[in-house]
Amino acid sequence: MSFISKLLFYVAASSIFLRPFVSYLAFPHEDYFLWLLLAFSATPFVIINKKRIKTNRFDLFFLLFGASIVLSLHTSANKLNSFRHLYLYSGCFIIFYFIRSCNEYQKRIILKTMLFSCFIICLYGIFQYLFGFRYVLELLREQDIIYPFAVEWLNRKRIFATFFSPNA
């Protein structure tokens, strides 16, 4: 594997690792940058590797997914806005074919990368459960902020910080 191919692979793997931590709602510019990073690393990687991708049963599901996106675009009331957000779904196709063009060793690296990302999110949830609620409640008291809904939600001790967006 050439240096450029390795570089593209690791850049794409890094963008996959960062994906859960960048929410479109909270960081729209960073989300777009992350998509560009994935698109301009994974797509050339697939082209450079020239691995023959054999069709399998998952292609049918991706074909249906693509058809539903096209149908959704066609029936949308605000077509321009829907078209502008199309990149959010195209990342799924890019990742799917990026992983299919990887060899077994690279697939294990991608899997470990994704699992490590999940592990960090779990640690964040555990931290919130053990320490986060207390700190936020203390902050609300110190600042004389009275939101009964927020206090009730925090007293329930249900972890929500990791689910601020569908990414996490």
mmCIF file of C-alpha atoms in Angstrom:
data_model
loop_
_atom_site.group_PDB
_atom_site.id
_atom_site.type_symbol
_atom_site.label_atom_id
_atom_site.label_comp_id
_atom_site.label_asym_id
_atom_site.label_seq_id
_atom_site.Cartn_x
_atom_site.Cartn_y
_atom_site.Cartn_z
ATOM 1 C CA MET A 1 0.000 0.000 0.000
ATOM 2 C CA SER A 2 1.421 3.342 -1.004
ATOM 3 C CA PHE A 3 2.106 6.251 1.317
ATOM 4 C CA ILE A 4 -0.747 8.299 -0.151
ATOM 5 C CA SER A 5 -3.181 5.429 0.269
ATOM 6 C CA LYS A 6 -2.117 4.980 3.897
ATOM 7 C CA LEU A 7 -2.401 8.707 4.552
ATOM 8 C CA LEU A 8 -5.891 8.839 3.026
ATOM 9 C CA PHE A 9 -6.930 5.808 5.066
ATOM 10 C CA TYR A 10 -5.782 7.306 8.367
ATOM 11 C CA VAL A 11 -7.343 10.695 7.611
ATOM 12 C CA ALA A 12 -10.655 8.985 6.817
ATOM 13 C CA ALA A 13 -10.367 6.838 9.958
ATOM 14 C CA SER A 14 -9.710 9.967 12.014
ATOM 15 C CA SER A 15 -12.799 11.657 10.624
ATOM 16 C CA ILE A 16 -14.844 8.543 11.466
ATOM 17 C CA PHE A 17 -13.447 8.686 15.003
ATOM 18 C CA LEU A 18 -14.418 12.363 15.379
ATOM 19 C CA ARG A 19 -17.897 11.927 13.875
ATOM 20 C CA PRO A 20 -19.800 11.258 17.148
ATOM 21 C CA PHE A 21 -18.269 14.276 18.858
ATOM 22 C CA VAL A 22 -19.314 16.875 16.282
ATOM 23 C CA SER A 23 -23.005 17.647 16.207
ATOM 24 C CA TYR A 24 -24.500 19.345 13.175
ATOM 25 C CA LEU A 25 -26.838 21.307 15.428
ATOM 26 C CA ALA A 26 -24.119 22.573 17.770
ATOM 27 C CA PHE A 27 -21.216 22.908 15.314
ATOM 28 C CA PRO A 28 -22.526 23.247 11.739
ATOM 29 C CA HIS A 29 -19.243 24.560 10.269
ATOM 30 C CA GLU A 30 -17.125 21.915 11.972
ATOM 31 C CA ASP A 31 -19.588 19.254 10.854
ATOM 32 C CA TYR A 32 -19.248 20.401 7.259
ATOM 33 C CA PHE A 33 -15.446 20.453 7.569
ATOM 34 C CA LEU A 34 -15.512 16.913 8.963
ATOM 35 C CA TRP A 35 -17.656 15.778 6.042
ATOM 36 C CA LEU A 36 -15.227 17.399 3.588
ATOM 37 C CA LEU A 37 -12.346 15.677 5.342
ATOM 38 C CA LEU A 38 -14.102 12.328 4.983
ATOM 39 C CA ALA A 39 -15.154 12.934 1.387
ATOM 40 C CA PHE A 40 -11.716 14.090 0.226
ATOM 41 C CA SER A 41 -9.893 11.251 1.950
ATOM 42 C CA ALA A 42 -12.211 8.244 1.633
ATOM 43 C CA THR A 43 -13.274 8.788 -1.973
ATOM 44 C CA PRO A 44 -9.715 8.962 -3.362
ATOM 45 C CA PHE A 45 -8.815 5.998 -1.131
ATOM 46 C CA VAL A 46 -11.546 3.919 -2.790
ATOM 47 C CA ILE A 47 -10.390 5.033 -6.235
ATOM 48 C CA ILE A 48 -6.693 4.404 -5.530
ATOM 49 C CA ASN A 49 -7.251 0.953 -4.047
ATOM 50 C CA LYS A 50 -9.301 -0.206 -7.029
ATOM 51 C CA LYS A 51 -10.520 -3.149 -4.997
ATOM 52 C CA ARG A 52 -13.277 -4.923 -6.821
ATOM 53 C CA ILE A 53 -16.337 -4.600 -4.640
ATOM 54 C CA LYS A 54 -18.645 -7.569 -5.037
ATOM 55 C CA THR A 55 -22.335 -6.919 -4.676
ATOM 56 C CA ASN A 56 -24.077 -8.483 -1.717
ATOM 57 C CA ARG A 57 -27.410 -8.285 0.085
ATOM 58 C CA PHE A 58 -26.465 -5.038 1.837
ATOM 59 C CA ASP A 59 -26.344 -3.215 -1.487
ATOM 60 C CA LEU A 60 -30.101 -3.662 -1.789
ATOM 61 C CA PHE A 61 -30.620 -1.885 1.534
ATOM 62 C CA PHE A 62 -28.316 0.927 0.486
ATOM 63 C CA LEU A 63 -30.144 1.186 -2.813
ATOM 64 C CA LEU A 64 -33.436 1.498 -0.905
ATOM 65 C CA PHE A 65 -31.854 4.065 1.415
ATOM 66 C CA GLY A 66 -30.694 6.091 -1.581
ATOM 67 C CA ALA A 67 -34.109 5.794 -3.231
ATOM 68 C CA SER A 68 -35.814 7.026 -0.069
ATOM 69 C CA ILE A 69 -33.476 10.039 0.033
ATOM 70 C CA VAL A 70 -34.233 10.861 -3.607
ATOM 71 C CA LEU A 71 -37.967 10.457 -2.967
ATOM 72 C CA SER A 72 -37.702 12.651 0.103
ATOM 73 C CA LEU A 73 -35.899 15.326 -1.914
ATOM 74 C CA HIS A 74 -38.521 15.121 -4.629
ATOM 75 C CA THR A 75 -41.492 15.480 -2.258
ATOM 76 C CA SER A 76 -39.924 18.078 0.034
ATOM 77 C CA ALA A 77 -41.707 21.395 0.491
ATOM 78 C CA ASN A 78 -38.349 23.188 0.687
ATOM 79 C CA LYS A 79 -36.273 21.452 -1.973
ATOM 80 C CA LEU A 80 -33.361 23.875 -1.767
ATOM 81 C CA ASN A 81 -32.942 23.361 1.979
ATOM 82 C CA SER A 82 -33.280 19.587 1.581
ATOM 83 C CA PHE A 83 -30.689 19.563 -1.170
ATOM 84 C CA ARG A 84 -28.364 21.680 0.966
ATOM 85 C CA HIS A 85 -28.492 19.046 3.735
ATOM 86 C CA LEU A 86 -27.919 16.121 1.385
ATOM 87 C CA TYR A 87 -24.277 15.914 2.445
ATOM 88 C CA LEU A 88 -25.413 14.684 5.875
ATOM 89 C CA TYR A 89 -26.623 11.462 4.249
ATOM 90 C CA SER A 90 -23.938 11.148 1.611
ATOM 91 C CA GLY A 91 -21.426 10.514 4.400
ATOM 92 C CA CYS A 92 -23.190 7.197 5.030
ATOM 93 C CA PHE A 93 -22.564 6.108 1.446
ATOM 94 C CA ILE A 94 -18.958 7.268 1.584
ATOM 95 C CA ILE A 95 -18.250 5.370 4.805
ATOM 96 C CA PHE A 96 -20.046 2.263 3.532
ATOM 97 C CA TYR A 97 -17.963 2.029 0.363
ATOM 98 C CA PHE A 98 -14.807 3.153 2.130
ATOM 99 C CA ILE A 99 -15.064 0.207 4.522
ATOM 100 C CA ARG A 100 -15.930 -2.184 1.700
ATOM 101 C CA SER A 101 -12.774 -1.180 -0.148
ATOM 102 C CA CYS A 102 -10.566 -1.837 2.897
ATOM 103 C CA ASN A 103 -8.675 -5.052 3.492
ATOM 104 C CA GLU A 104 -9.261 -7.091 6.665
ATOM 105 C CA TYR A 105 -6.485 -5.374 8.610
ATOM 106 C CA GLN A 106 -7.868 -1.935 7.781
ATOM 107 C CA LYS A 107 -11.382 -3.050 8.715
ATOM 108 C CA ARG A 108 -10.093 -4.074 12.142
ATOM 109 C CA ILE A 109 -8.478 -0.656 12.545
ATOM 110 C CA ILE A 110 -11.770 1.052 11.623
ATOM 111 C CA LEU A 111 -13.674 -1.185 14.040
ATOM 112 C CA LYS A 112 -11.231 -0.430 16.862
ATOM 113 C CA THR A 113 -11.445 3.274 16.025
ATOM 114 C CA MET A 114 -15.230 3.222 16.255
ATOM 115 C CA LEU A 115 -15.171 1.195 19.476
ATOM 116 C CA PHE A 116 -12.671 3.608 21.043
ATOM 117 C CA SER A 117 -14.922 6.505 20.111
ATOM 118 C CA CYS A 118 -17.857 4.696 21.752
ATOM 119 C CA PHE A 119 -15.718 4.003 24.810
ATOM 120 C CA ILE A 120 -14.970 7.714 25.229
ATOM 121 C CA ILE A 121 -18.670 8.539 24.934
ATOM 122 C CA CYS A 122 -19.420 5.934 27.618
ATOM 123 C CA LEU A 123 -16.775 7.433 29.896
ATOM 124 C CA TYR A 124 -18.371 10.823 29.383
ATOM 125 C CA GLY A 125 -21.743 9.395 30.415
ATOM 126 C CA ILE A 126 -20.240 7.755 33.496
ATOM 127 C CA PHE A 127 -18.561 11.031 34.423
ATOM 128 C CA GLN A 128 -21.875 12.845 34.132
ATOM 129 C CA TYR A 129 -23.570 10.228 36.295
ATOM 130 C CA LEU A 130 -20.919 10.318 39.012
ATOM 131 C CA PHE A 131 -20.024 14.017 39.062
ATOM 132 C CA GLY A 132 -21.872 16.082 36.462
ATOM 133 C CA PHE A 133 -25.290 16.334 38.066
ATOM 134 C CA ARG A 134 -23.882 17.619 41.332
ATOM 135 C CA TYR A 135 -21.825 20.310 39.602
ATOM 136 C CA VAL A 136 -24.710 21.540 37.484
ATOM 137 C CA LEU A 137 -27.070 21.635 40.482
ATOM 138 C CA GLU A 138 -24.456 23.586 42.470
ATOM 139 C CA LEU A 139 -24.044 26.006 39.573
ATOM 140 C CA LEU A 140 -27.799 26.560 39.379
ATOM 141 C CA ARG A 141 -27.916 27.267 43.118
ATOM 142 C CA GLU A 142 -24.899 29.604 43.046
ATOM 143 C CA GLN A 143 -26.295 31.608 40.136
ATOM 144 C CA ASP A 144 -29.805 31.738 41.662
ATOM 145 C CA ILE A 145 -31.247 30.182 38.549
ATOM 146 C CA ILE A 146 -34.650 28.728 39.235
ATOM 147 C CA TYR A 147 -35.782 26.263 36.627
ATOM 148 C CA PRO A 148 -37.885 23.601 38.366
ATOM 149 C CA PHE A 149 -37.881 21.505 35.218
ATOM 150 C CA ALA A 150 -34.073 21.499 35.039
ATOM 151 C CA VAL A 151 -33.678 20.693 38.740
ATOM 152 C CA GLU A 152 -36.193 17.854 38.462
ATOM 153 C CA TRP A 153 -34.443 16.497 35.366
ATOM 154 C CA LEU A 154 -31.038 16.619 37.059
ATOM 155 C CA ASN A 155 -32.339 14.993 40.230
ATOM 156 C CA ARG A 156 -33.561 12.022 38.199
ATOM 157 C CA LYS A 157 -29.897 11.271 37.389
ATOM 158 C CA ARG A 158 -30.642 10.134 33.886
ATOM 159 C CA ILE A 159 -27.616 10.591 31.674
ATOM 160 C CA PHE A 160 -28.420 12.921 28.813
ATOM 161 C CA ALA A 161 -25.125 14.614 28.003
ATOM 162 C CA THR A 162 -24.072 11.851 25.638
ATOM 163 C CA PHE A 163 -27.317 12.110 23.696
ATOM 164 C CA PHE A 164 -27.337 15.812 22.890
ATOM 165 C CA SER A 165 -27.502 14.845 19.252
ATOM 166 C CA PRO A 166 -28.083 11.720 17.195
ATOM 167 C CA ASN A 167 -24.336 11.643 16.460
ATOM 168 C CA ALA A 168 -23.370 10.662 19.988
#
